[in-house]
Short mmCIF file of C-alpha atoms in Angstrom, two decimals:
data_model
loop_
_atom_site.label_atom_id
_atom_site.label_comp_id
_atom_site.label_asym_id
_atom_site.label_seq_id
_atom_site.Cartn_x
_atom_site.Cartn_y
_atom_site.Cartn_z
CA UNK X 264 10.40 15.97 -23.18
CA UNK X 265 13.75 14.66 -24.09
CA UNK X 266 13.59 11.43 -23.74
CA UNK X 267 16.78 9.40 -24.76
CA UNK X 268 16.18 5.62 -24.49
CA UNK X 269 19.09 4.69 -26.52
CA UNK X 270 22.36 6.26 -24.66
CA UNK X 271 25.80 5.51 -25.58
CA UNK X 272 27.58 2.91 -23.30
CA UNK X 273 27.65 3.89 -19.48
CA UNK X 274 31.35 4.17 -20.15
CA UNK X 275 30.73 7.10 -22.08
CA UNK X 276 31.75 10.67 -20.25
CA UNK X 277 28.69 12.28 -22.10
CA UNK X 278 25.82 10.72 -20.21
CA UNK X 279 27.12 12.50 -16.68
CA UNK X 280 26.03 15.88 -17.94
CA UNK X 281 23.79 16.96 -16.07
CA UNK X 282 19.96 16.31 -16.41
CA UNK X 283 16.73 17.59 -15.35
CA UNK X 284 15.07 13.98 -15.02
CA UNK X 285 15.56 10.50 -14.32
CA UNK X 286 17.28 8.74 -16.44
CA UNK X 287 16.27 5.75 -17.34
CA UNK X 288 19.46 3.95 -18.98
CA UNK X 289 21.19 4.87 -15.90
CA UNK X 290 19.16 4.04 -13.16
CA UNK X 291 18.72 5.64 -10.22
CA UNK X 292 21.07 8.14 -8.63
CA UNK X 293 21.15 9.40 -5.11
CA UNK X 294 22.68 12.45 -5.83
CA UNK X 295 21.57 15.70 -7.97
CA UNK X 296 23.22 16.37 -11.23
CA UNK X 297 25.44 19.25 -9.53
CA UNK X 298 26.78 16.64 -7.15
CA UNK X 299 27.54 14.07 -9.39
CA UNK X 300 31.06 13.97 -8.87
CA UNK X 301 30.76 13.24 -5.47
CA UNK X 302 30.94 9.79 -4.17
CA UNK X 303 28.24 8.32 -4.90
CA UNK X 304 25.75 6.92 -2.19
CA UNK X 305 24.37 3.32 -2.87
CA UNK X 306 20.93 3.16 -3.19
CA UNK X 307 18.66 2.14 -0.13
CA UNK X 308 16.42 0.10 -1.96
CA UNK X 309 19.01 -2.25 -3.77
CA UNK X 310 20.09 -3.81 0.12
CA UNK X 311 17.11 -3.92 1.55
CA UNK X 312 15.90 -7.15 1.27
CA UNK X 313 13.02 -8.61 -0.41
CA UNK X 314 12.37 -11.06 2.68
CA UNK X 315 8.87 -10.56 3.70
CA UNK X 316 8.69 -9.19 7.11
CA UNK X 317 5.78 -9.78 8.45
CA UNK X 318 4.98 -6.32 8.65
CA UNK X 319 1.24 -4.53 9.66
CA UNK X 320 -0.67 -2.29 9.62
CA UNK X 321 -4.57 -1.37 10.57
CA UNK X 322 -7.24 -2.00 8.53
CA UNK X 323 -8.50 1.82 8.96
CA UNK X 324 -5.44 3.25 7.92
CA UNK X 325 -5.76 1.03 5.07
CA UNK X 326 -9.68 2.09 4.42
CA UNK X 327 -8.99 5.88 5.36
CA UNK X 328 -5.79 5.62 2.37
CA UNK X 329 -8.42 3.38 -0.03
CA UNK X 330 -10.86 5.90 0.63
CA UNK X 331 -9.26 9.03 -0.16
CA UNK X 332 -7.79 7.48 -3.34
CA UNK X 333 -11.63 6.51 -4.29
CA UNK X 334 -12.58 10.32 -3.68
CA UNK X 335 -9.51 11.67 -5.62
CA UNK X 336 -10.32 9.68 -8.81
CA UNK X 337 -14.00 10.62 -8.58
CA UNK X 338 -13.24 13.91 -8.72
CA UNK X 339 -11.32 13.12 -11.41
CA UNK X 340 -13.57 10.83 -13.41
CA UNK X 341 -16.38 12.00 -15.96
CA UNK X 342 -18.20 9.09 -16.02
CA UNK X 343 -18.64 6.26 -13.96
CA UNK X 344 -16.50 4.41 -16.96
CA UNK X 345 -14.09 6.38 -16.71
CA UNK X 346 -13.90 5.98 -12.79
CA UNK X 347 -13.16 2.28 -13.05
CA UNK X 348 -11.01 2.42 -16.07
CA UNK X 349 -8.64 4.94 -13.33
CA UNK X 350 -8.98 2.86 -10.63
CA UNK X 351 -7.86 -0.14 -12.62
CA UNK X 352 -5.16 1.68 -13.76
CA UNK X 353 -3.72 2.59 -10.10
CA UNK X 354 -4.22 -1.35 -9.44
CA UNK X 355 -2.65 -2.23 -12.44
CA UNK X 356 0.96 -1.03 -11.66
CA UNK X 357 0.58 -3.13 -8.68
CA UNK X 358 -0.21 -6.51 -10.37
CA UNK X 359 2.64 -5.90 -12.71
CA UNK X 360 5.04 -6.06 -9.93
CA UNK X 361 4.04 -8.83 -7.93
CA UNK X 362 4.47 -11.06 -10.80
CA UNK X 363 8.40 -11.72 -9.80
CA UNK X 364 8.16 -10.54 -6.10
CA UNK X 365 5.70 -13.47 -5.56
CA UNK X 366 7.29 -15.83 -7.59
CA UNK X 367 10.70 -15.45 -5.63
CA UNK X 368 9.13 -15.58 -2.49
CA UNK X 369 7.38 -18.43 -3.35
CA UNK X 370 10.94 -20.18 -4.12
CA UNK X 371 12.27 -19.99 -0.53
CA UNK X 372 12.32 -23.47 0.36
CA UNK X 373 9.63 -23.84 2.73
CA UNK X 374 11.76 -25.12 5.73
CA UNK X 375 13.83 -21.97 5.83
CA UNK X 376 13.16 -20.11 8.50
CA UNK X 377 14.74 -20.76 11.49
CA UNK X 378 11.92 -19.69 14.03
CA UNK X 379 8.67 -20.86 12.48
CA UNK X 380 8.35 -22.33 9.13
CA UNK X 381 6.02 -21.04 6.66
CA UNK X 382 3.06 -22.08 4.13
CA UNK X 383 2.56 -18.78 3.78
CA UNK X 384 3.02 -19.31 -0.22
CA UNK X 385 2.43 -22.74 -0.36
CA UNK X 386 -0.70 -23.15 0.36
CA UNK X 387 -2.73 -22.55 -3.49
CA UNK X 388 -1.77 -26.28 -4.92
CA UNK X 389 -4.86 -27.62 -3.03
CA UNK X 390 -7.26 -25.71 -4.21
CA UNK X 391 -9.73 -26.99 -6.75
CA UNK X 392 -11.64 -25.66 -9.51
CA UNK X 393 -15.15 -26.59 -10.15
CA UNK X 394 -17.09 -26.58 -13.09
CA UNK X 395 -20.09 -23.74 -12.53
CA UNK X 396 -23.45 -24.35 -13.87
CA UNK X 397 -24.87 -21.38 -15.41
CA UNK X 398 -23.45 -18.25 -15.75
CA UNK X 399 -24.18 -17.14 -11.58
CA UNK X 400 -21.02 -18.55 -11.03
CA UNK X 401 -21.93 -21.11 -7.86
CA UNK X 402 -20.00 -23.58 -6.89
CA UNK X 403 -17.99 -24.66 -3.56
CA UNK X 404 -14.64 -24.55 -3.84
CA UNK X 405 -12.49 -26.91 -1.22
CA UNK X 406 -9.93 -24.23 -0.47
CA UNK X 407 -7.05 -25.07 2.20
CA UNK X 408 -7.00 -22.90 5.03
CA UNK X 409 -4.78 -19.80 4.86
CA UNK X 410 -4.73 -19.66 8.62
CA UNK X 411 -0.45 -19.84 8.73
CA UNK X 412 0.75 -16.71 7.55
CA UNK X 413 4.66 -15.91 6.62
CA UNK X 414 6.79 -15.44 10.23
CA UNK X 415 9.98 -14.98 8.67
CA UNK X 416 12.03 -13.50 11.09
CA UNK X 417 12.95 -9.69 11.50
CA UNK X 418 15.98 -9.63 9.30
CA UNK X 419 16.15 -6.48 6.98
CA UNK X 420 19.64 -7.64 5.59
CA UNK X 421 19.11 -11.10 4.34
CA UNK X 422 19.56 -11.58 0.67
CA UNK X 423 16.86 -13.85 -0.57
CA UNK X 424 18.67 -14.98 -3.55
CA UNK X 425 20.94 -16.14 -1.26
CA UNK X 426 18.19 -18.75 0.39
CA UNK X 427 16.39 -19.89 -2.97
CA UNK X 428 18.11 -23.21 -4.35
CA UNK X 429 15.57 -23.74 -6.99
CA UNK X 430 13.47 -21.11 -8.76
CA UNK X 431 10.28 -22.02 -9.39
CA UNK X 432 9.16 -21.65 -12.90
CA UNK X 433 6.58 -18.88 -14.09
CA UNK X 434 2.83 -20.73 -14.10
CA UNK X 435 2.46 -21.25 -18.27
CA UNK X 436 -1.27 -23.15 -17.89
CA UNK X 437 -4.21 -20.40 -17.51
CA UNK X 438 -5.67 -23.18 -14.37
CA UNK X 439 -1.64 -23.11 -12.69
CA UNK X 440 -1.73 -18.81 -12.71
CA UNK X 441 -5.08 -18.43 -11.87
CA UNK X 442 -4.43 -21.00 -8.74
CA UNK X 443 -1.50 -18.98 -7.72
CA UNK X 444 -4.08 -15.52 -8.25
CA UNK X 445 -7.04 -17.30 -5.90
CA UNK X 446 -4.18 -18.80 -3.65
CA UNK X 447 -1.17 -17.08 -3.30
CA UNK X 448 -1.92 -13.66 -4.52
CA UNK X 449 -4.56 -13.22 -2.82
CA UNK X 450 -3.23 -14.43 0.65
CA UNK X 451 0.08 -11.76 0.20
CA UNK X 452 -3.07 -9.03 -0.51
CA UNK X 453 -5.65 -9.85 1.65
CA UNK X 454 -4.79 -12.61 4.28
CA UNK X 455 -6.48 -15.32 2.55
CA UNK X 456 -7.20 -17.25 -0.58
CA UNK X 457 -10.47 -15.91 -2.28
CA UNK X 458 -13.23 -17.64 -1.91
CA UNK X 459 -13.91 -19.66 -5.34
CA UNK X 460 -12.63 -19.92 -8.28
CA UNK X 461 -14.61 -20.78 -10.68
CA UNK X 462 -14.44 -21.80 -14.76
CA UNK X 463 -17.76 -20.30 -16.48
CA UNK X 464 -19.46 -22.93 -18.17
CA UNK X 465 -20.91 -20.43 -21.27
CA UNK X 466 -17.90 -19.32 -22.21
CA UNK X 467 -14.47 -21.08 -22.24
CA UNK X 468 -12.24 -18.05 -22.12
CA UNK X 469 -13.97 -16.80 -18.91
CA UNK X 470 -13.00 -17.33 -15.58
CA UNK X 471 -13.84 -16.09 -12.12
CA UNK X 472 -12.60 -15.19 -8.85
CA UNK X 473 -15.49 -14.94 -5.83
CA UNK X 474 -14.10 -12.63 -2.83
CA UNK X 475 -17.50 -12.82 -0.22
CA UNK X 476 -16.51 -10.10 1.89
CA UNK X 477 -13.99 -7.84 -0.38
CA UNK X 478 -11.37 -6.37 2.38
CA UNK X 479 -11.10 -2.92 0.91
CA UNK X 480 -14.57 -2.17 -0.42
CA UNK X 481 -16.33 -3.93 2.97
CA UNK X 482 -16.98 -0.29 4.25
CA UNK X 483 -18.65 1.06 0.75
CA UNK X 484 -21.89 0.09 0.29
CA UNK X 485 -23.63 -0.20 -3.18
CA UNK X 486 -21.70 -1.03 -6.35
CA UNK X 487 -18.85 -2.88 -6.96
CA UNK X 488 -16.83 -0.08 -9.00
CA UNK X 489 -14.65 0.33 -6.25
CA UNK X 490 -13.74 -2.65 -6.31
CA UNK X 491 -11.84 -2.12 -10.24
CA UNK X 492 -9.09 -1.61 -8.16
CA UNK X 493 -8.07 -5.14 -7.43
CA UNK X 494 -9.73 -5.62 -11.20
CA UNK X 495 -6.02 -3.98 -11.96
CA UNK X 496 -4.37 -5.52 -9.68
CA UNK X 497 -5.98 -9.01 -11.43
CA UNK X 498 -5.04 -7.97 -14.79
CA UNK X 499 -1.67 -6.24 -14.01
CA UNK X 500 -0.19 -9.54 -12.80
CA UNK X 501 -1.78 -11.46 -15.83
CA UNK X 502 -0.84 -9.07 -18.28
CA UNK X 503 2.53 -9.36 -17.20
CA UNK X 504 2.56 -12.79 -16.93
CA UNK X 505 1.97 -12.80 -20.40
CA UNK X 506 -1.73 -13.83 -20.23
CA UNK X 507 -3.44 -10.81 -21.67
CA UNK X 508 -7.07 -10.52 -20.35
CA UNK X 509 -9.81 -8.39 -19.33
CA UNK X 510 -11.22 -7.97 -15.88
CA UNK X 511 -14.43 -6.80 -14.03
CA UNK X 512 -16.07 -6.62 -10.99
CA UNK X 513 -19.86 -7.73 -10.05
CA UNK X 514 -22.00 -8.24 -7.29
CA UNK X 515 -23.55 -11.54 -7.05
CA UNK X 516 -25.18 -11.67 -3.28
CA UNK X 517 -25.58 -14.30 -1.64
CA UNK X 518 -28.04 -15.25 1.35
CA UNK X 519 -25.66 -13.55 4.14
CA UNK X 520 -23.55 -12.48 1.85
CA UNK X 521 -24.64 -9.26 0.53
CA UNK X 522 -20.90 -7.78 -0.73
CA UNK X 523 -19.70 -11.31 -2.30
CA UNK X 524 -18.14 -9.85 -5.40
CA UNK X 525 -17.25 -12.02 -8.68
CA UNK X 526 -14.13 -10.73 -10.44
CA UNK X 527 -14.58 -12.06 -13.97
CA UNK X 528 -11.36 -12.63 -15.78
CA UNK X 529 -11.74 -12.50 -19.85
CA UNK X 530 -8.97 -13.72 -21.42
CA UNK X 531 -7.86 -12.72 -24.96
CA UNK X 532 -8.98 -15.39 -27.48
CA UNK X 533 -5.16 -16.28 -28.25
CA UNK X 534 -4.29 -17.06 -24.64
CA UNK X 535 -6.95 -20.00 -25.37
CA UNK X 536 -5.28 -20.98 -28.29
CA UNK X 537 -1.53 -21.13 -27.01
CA UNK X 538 -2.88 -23.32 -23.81
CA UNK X 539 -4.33 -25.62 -26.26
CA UNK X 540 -1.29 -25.91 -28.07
CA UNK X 541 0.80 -26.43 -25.40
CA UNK X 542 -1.45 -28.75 -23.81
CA UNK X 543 -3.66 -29.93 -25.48
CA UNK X 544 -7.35 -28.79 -25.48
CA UNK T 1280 0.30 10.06 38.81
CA UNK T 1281 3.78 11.37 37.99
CA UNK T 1282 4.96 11.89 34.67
CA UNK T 1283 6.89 8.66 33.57
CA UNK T 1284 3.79 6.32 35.06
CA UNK T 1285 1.24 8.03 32.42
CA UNK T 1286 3.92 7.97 29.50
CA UNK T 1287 4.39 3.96 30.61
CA UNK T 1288 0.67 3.25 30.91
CA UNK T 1289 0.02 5.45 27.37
CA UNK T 1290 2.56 3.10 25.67
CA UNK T 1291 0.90 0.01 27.22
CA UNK T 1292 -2.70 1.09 26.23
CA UNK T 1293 -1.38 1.60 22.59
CA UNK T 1294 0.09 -1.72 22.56
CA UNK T 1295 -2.64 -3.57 23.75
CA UNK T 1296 -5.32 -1.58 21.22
CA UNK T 1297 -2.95 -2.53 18.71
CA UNK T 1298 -2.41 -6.34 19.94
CA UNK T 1299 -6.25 -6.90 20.87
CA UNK T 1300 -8.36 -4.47 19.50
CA UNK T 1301 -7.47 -3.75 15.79
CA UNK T 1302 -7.64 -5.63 12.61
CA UNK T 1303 -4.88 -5.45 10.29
CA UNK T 1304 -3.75 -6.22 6.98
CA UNK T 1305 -0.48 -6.35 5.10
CA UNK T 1306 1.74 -3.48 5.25
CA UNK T 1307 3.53 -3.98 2.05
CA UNK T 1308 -0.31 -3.50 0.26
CA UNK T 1309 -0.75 -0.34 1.86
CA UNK T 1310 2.92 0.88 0.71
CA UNK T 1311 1.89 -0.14 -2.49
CA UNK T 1312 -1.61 1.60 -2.82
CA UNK T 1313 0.16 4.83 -1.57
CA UNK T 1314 3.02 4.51 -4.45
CA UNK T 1315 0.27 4.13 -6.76
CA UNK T 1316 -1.43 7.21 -5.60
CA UNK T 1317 1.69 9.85 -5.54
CA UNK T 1318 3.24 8.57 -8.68
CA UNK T 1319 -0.36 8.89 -10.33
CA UNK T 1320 -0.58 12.51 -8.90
CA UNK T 1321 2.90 13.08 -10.39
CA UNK T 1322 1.70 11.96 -13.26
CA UNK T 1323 -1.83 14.17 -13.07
CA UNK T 1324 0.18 17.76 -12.17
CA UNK T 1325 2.69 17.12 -14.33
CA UNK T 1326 5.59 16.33 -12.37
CA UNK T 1327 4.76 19.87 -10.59
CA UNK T 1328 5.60 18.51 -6.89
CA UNK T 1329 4.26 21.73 -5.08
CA UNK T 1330 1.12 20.79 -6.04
CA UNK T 1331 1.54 17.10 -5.42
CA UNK T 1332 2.73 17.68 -2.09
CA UNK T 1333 -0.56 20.48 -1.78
CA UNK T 1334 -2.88 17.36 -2.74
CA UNK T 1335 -1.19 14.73 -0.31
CA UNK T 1336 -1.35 17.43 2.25
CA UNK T 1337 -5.14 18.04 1.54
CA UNK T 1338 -5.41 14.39 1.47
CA UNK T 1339 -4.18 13.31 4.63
CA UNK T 1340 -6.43 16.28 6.15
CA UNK T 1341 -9.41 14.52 5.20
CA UNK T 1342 -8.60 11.79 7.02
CA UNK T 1343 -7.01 13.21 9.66
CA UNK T 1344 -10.52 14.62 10.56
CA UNK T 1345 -12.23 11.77 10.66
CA UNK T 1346 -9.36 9.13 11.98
CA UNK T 1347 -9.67 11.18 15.06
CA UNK T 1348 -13.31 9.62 15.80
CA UNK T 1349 -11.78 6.15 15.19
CA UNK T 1350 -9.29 7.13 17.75
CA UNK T 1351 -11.23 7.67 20.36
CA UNK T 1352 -13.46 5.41 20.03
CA UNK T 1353 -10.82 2.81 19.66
CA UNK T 1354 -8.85 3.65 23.10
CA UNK T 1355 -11.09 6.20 25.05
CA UNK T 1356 -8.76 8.58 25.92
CA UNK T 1357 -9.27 11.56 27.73
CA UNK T 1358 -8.10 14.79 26.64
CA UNK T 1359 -4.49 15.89 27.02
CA UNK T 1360 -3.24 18.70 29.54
CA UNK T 1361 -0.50 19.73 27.44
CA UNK T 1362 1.58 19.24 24.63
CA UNK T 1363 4.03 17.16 25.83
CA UNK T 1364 1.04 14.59 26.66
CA UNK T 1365 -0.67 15.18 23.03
CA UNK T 1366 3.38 14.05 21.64
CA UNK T 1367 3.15 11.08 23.51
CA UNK T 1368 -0.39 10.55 22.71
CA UNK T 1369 0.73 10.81 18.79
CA UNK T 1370 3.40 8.40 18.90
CA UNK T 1371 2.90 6.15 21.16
CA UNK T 1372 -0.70 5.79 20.42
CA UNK T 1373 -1.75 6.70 17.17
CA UNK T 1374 1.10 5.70 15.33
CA UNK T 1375 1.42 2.82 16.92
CA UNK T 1376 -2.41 1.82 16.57
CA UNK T 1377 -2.52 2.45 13.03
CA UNK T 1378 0.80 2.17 11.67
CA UNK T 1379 2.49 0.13 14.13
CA UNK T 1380 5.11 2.13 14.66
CA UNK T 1381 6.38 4.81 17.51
CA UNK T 1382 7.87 7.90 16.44
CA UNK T 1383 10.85 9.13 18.70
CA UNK T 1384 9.66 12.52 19.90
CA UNK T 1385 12.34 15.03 20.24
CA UNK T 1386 13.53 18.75 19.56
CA UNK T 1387 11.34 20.88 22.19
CA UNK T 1388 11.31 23.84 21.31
CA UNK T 1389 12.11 26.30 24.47
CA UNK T 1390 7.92 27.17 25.23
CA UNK T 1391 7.30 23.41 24.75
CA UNK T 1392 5.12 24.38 22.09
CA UNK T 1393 6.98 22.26 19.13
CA UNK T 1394 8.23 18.85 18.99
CA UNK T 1395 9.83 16.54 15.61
CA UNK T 1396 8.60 13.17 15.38
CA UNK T 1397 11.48 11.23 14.38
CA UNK T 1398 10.30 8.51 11.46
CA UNK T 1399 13.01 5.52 11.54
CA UNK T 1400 10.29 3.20 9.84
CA UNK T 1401 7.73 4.30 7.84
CA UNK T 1402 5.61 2.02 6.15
CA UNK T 1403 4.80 4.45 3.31
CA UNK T 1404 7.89 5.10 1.74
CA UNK T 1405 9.22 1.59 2.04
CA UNK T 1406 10.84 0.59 -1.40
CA UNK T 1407 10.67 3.92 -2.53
CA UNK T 1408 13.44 5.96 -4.13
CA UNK T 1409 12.70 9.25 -6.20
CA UNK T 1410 13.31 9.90 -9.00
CA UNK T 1411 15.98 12.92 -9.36
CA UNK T 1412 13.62 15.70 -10.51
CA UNK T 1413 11.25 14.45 -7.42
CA UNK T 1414 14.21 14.69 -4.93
CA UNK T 1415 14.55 18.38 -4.76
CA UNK T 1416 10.35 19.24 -4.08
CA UNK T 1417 8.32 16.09 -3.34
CA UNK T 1418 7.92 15.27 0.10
CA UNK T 1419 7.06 11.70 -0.21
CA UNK T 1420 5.07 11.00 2.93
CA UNK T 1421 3.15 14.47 3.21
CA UNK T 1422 0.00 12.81 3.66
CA UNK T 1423 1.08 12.26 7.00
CA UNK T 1424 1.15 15.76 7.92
CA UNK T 1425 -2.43 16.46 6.47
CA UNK T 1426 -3.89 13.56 9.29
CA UNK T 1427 -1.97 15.45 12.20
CA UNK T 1428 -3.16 18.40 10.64
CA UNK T 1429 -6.73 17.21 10.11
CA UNK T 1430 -6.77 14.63 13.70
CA UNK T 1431 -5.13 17.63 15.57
CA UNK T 1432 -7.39 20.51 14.79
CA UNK T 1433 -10.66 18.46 15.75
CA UNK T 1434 -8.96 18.09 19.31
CA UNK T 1435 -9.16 21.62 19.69
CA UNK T 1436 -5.77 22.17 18.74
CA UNK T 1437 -4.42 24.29 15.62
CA UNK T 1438 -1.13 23.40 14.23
CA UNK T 1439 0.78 23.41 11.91
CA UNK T 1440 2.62 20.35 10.72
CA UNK T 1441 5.40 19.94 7.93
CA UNK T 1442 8.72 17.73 6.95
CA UNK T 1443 11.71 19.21 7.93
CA UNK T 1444 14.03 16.49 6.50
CA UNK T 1445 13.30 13.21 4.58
CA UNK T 1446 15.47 10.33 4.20
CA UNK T 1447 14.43 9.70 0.57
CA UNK T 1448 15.77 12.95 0.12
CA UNK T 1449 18.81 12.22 0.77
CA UNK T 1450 18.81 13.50 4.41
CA UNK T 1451 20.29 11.56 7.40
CA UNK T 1452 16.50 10.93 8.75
CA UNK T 1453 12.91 11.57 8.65
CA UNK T 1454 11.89 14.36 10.64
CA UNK T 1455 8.19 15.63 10.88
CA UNK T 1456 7.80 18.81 12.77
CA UNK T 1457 4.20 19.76 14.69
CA UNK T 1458 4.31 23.65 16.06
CA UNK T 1459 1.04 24.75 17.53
CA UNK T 1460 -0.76 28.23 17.03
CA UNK T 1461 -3.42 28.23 19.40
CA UNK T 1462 -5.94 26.11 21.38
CA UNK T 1463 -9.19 26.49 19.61
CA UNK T 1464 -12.24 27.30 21.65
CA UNK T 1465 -15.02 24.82 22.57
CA UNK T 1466 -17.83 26.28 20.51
CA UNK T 1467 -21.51 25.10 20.41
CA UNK T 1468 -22.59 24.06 17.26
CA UNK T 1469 -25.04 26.41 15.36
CA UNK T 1470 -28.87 26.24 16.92
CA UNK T 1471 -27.71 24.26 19.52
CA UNK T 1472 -27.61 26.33 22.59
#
C-alpha cells in the first residue's frame, strides 16, 4: 500500500496526480481523481453543524443494528476473548471521538438557546463519588436527575464556534473525567447518568461505573460480553483523553436488578502517578 | 374510505406509535454504531466494497425479517391491497416508527409495480463522507435495503430493493428503489395441515 504521510506542500502540482485512495495529507475530496480539475464541491460534512439536534430514533432499530453487529463479530471471533477484544474495538473508535465533540458542546453557555435552555451537559458536577467497601462495588451514589435533555432548536446551519465564549478546559484529575464519563457521557449515549460511580477500595488505580439496566444489552440475557462494547467506548474516550486504562464489563446483580453491570476502569499505574503530582496524593 | 383519508389516517397512526408508543434513544449513537460497523467491514474485506455492500445487504435482511413482527405488533395493521398502500405503509409508518423519518415516495413505474423512496434525512449516513476509493462501489446505507428486503418478503411480498443514487456519492439525492417480482403464496407450515 503506498502510503505517503509526508507529502510535499499542498502548493505542490505533484500531489493532484491522480490516486487510488484517500489521501490523508489532503483531506477529503468530493470528486474522483479524473475529475479533479473540476470545481471542486465543498464538503457536506465541514457546514453541517455540530449543534446537537435533538434527533431520535427507536430503541429497536437501535437493538436490531446492536444485534446484528453482535452476530457479525461472533462469527468472526474464535474465542470468547477474542469476541470482546472486537467488540471493544468497534466501541473504541467511538470514545475517541467524543472526547472534543462533548467537550465543545459542553462549552455552549448554558442560556443559549432561544426556545428552551438546556442542562443537557451540565448536569455531572453534582454527582458524588463514594468510597465502596469491599471489592462488590456498593454504594449509593446521589446522582442529579438527567430528566432535561438538550432542546436546541432545529438549526442545521448554526456554527457552534460561533456560540462558545469560553472553552472549557479538558478534565486533567482522573475524579473530574470520570464525572464527565458517569455524567455527561453517559447522558449524550444513553439518556442518563449511570448509576454509580464508584472508587474500589482494594485497589487505588481502579474505578467503576454501575449501569443497572444497560440500554443496549437489556434484550441479551446471560453474560456481560456484549456489553465490551461500551467497555470501548469507556476506554476510547480515556485513552484519548490521555488517561490510558483498561476496561471490563461484569455482572454484579442486584435484588431486582438482575442485568446491573459494573464497568471496571483500570488505569495504567502512571496515570496514578501524574495525578499525584499534579495534585497531590 | 377513499384514497387520501387512509394515506391521512396511515400518517397519523405512524405519528402517534412514534409519539406514544416507542422508546427511543439518541440518533447520533446509532449513526455512530453503524460507522463503526461499515468502516470495520471495510476494514475486514479489504476495502473490497462489493462484498461490503453483500454483507450490509445480508445484514439488514436479518433484521428486516424479524423487524416485521415488531411492526405489527407495534401498530396492528392490516394487510395492504396494493402496492401503492404497502409505499405508504413503508414511509409513513415504518420509517417513521423506527427512524423517525418519512421517505417521499415517488417514480411509479407505469404497472405501479415500482416506487423510489426518496431519503432527504437519513440518520445513518449523517457525518459521513467516503473516502475516494469508497465513492465509486460502497453504498453506504445498504443495510437499509436488506430490512425492506427481509420485512417485505415475510409480508408475502418478493422484491427486490437497491440504491439507485446516493448523496454521499456525490449524487443530487438519495434514492432507494423497491420493484416487486411476485406475491408469494400463503403456505401452511410443514405438518401443520
Amino acid at each position: 500500500m503506498s502510503q505517503k504521510i509526508i507529502l510535499p506542500s499542498t502548493s505542490d502540482d505533484g500531489i493532484y496526480t491522480p490516486s487510488d485512495g484517500y489521501e490523508y495529507t489532503i483531506g477529503p475530496k468530493q470528486s474522483l481523481p479524473n475529475e479533479a480539475n473540476a470545481t471542486p464541491t465543498p464538503s457536506r460534512i465541514y457546514s453541517d453543524s455540530l449543534m446537537h439536534r435533538k434527533q431520535e430514533v427507536s430503541l429497536s432499530a437501535m437493538a436490531f443494528l446492536f444485534q446484528e453487529m453482535i452476530a457479525t463479530i461472533h462469527r468472526a471471533s474464535s474465542s470468547a476473548q477474542d469476541f470482546e477484544t472486537r467488540l471493544n474495538g468497534y466501541g473504541y473508535g467511538i470514545g475517541t471521538r467524543l472526547v472534543e465533540l462533548l467537550n465543545l458542546r459542553n462549552s455552549v453557555p448554558p442560556n443559549y438557546s432561544k426556545s428552551s435552555t438546556s442542562n443537557f451537559l451540565s448536569n455531572s458536577s453534582s454527582a458524588s463519588i463514594n468510597e465502596s467497601h469491599g471489592s462488590s462495588g456498593t454504594g449509593t451514589g446521589t446522582i442529579s436527575s438527567a430528566s432535561d435533555h438538550t432542546h436546541y432548536h432545529e438549526n442545521g446551519t448554526e456554527s457552534l464556534a460561533a456560540v462558545i465564549n469560553n472553552m472549557r478546559p479538558r478534565d486533567l484529575k482522573i475524579l473530574d473525567i470520570l464525572q464527565f464519563v458517569h455524567g455527561t457521557m453517559w447522558t449524550y449515549l444513553f439518556g442518563h447518568a449511570s448509576d454509580d460511580l464508584v472508587k474500589s477500595s482494594e485497589r487505588d488505580n481502579e474505578y467503576m461505573i454501575v449501569d443497572n439496566l444497560p440500554m443496549l444489552t437489556q434484550f441479551i440475557p446471560a453474560g456481560r460480553s456484549c456489553d465490551y462494547f461500551t467497555c470501548g467506548i469507556i476506554q476510547g474516550f480515556l485513552d484519548s483523553a490521555e488517561f490510558p486504562c483498561r476496561v471490563s464489563a461484569h455482572s454484579m446483580p442486584q435484588g431486582e436488578l438482575d442485568q446491573r453491570t459494573v464497568y471496571l476502569i483500570q488505569f495504567d499505574r502512571h496515570v496514578l502517578e501524574r495525578d499525584n503530582l499534579r495534585f497531590g496524593p | 374510505m377513499s384514497a387520501p383519508a387512509q394515506s391521512k389516517s396511515l400518517k397519523a397512526i405512524g405519528e402517534d406509535t412514534w409519539k406514544n408508543k416507542t422508546e427511543k434513544v439518541n440518533a447520533e449513537l446509532f449513526t455512530l454504531t453503524y460507522g463503526a460497523i461499515v468502516s470495520q467491514l471495510c476494514a475486514d474485506y479489504d476495502r473490497d466494497f462489493q462484498k461490503v455492500n453483500n454483507h450490509l445487504f445480508s445484514m439488514g435482511y436479518n433484521i428486516g425479517v424479524r423487524l416485521v413482527e415488531d411492526f405489527l405488533a407495534r401498530t396492528a395493521l392490516p394487510r395492504c391491497e396494493n402496492m401503492v398502500k404497502t409505499s405508504e405503509m413503508i414511509s409513513k409508518c415504518a420509517f417513521k416508527i423506527f427512524l423517525n423519518m418519512t421517505p417521499q415516495v415517488t417514480n411509479w413505474s407505469s404497472e405501479k409495480d415500482a416506487f423510489s423512496l426518496m431519503l432527504d434525512e437519513n440518520p445513518l449516513s449523517d457525518f459521513v463522507e467516503l473516502p475516494m476509493d469508497a465513492m465509486k462501489q460502497l453504498w453506504y446505507s445498504n443495510v437499509l435495503s436488506g430490512v425492506l428486503k427481509g420485512a417485505l418478503e415475510m409480508v408475502q411480498l418478493d422484491c427486490d430493493v437497491w440504491f439507485v443514487s446516493d448523496i454521499l456519492k456525490g449524487d443530487p439525492q438519495t434514492e432507494l428503489r423497491i420493484k416487486l417480482n411476485k406475491v408469494l403464496k400463503d403456505e401452511v407450515p410443514i405438518g401443520e395441515d
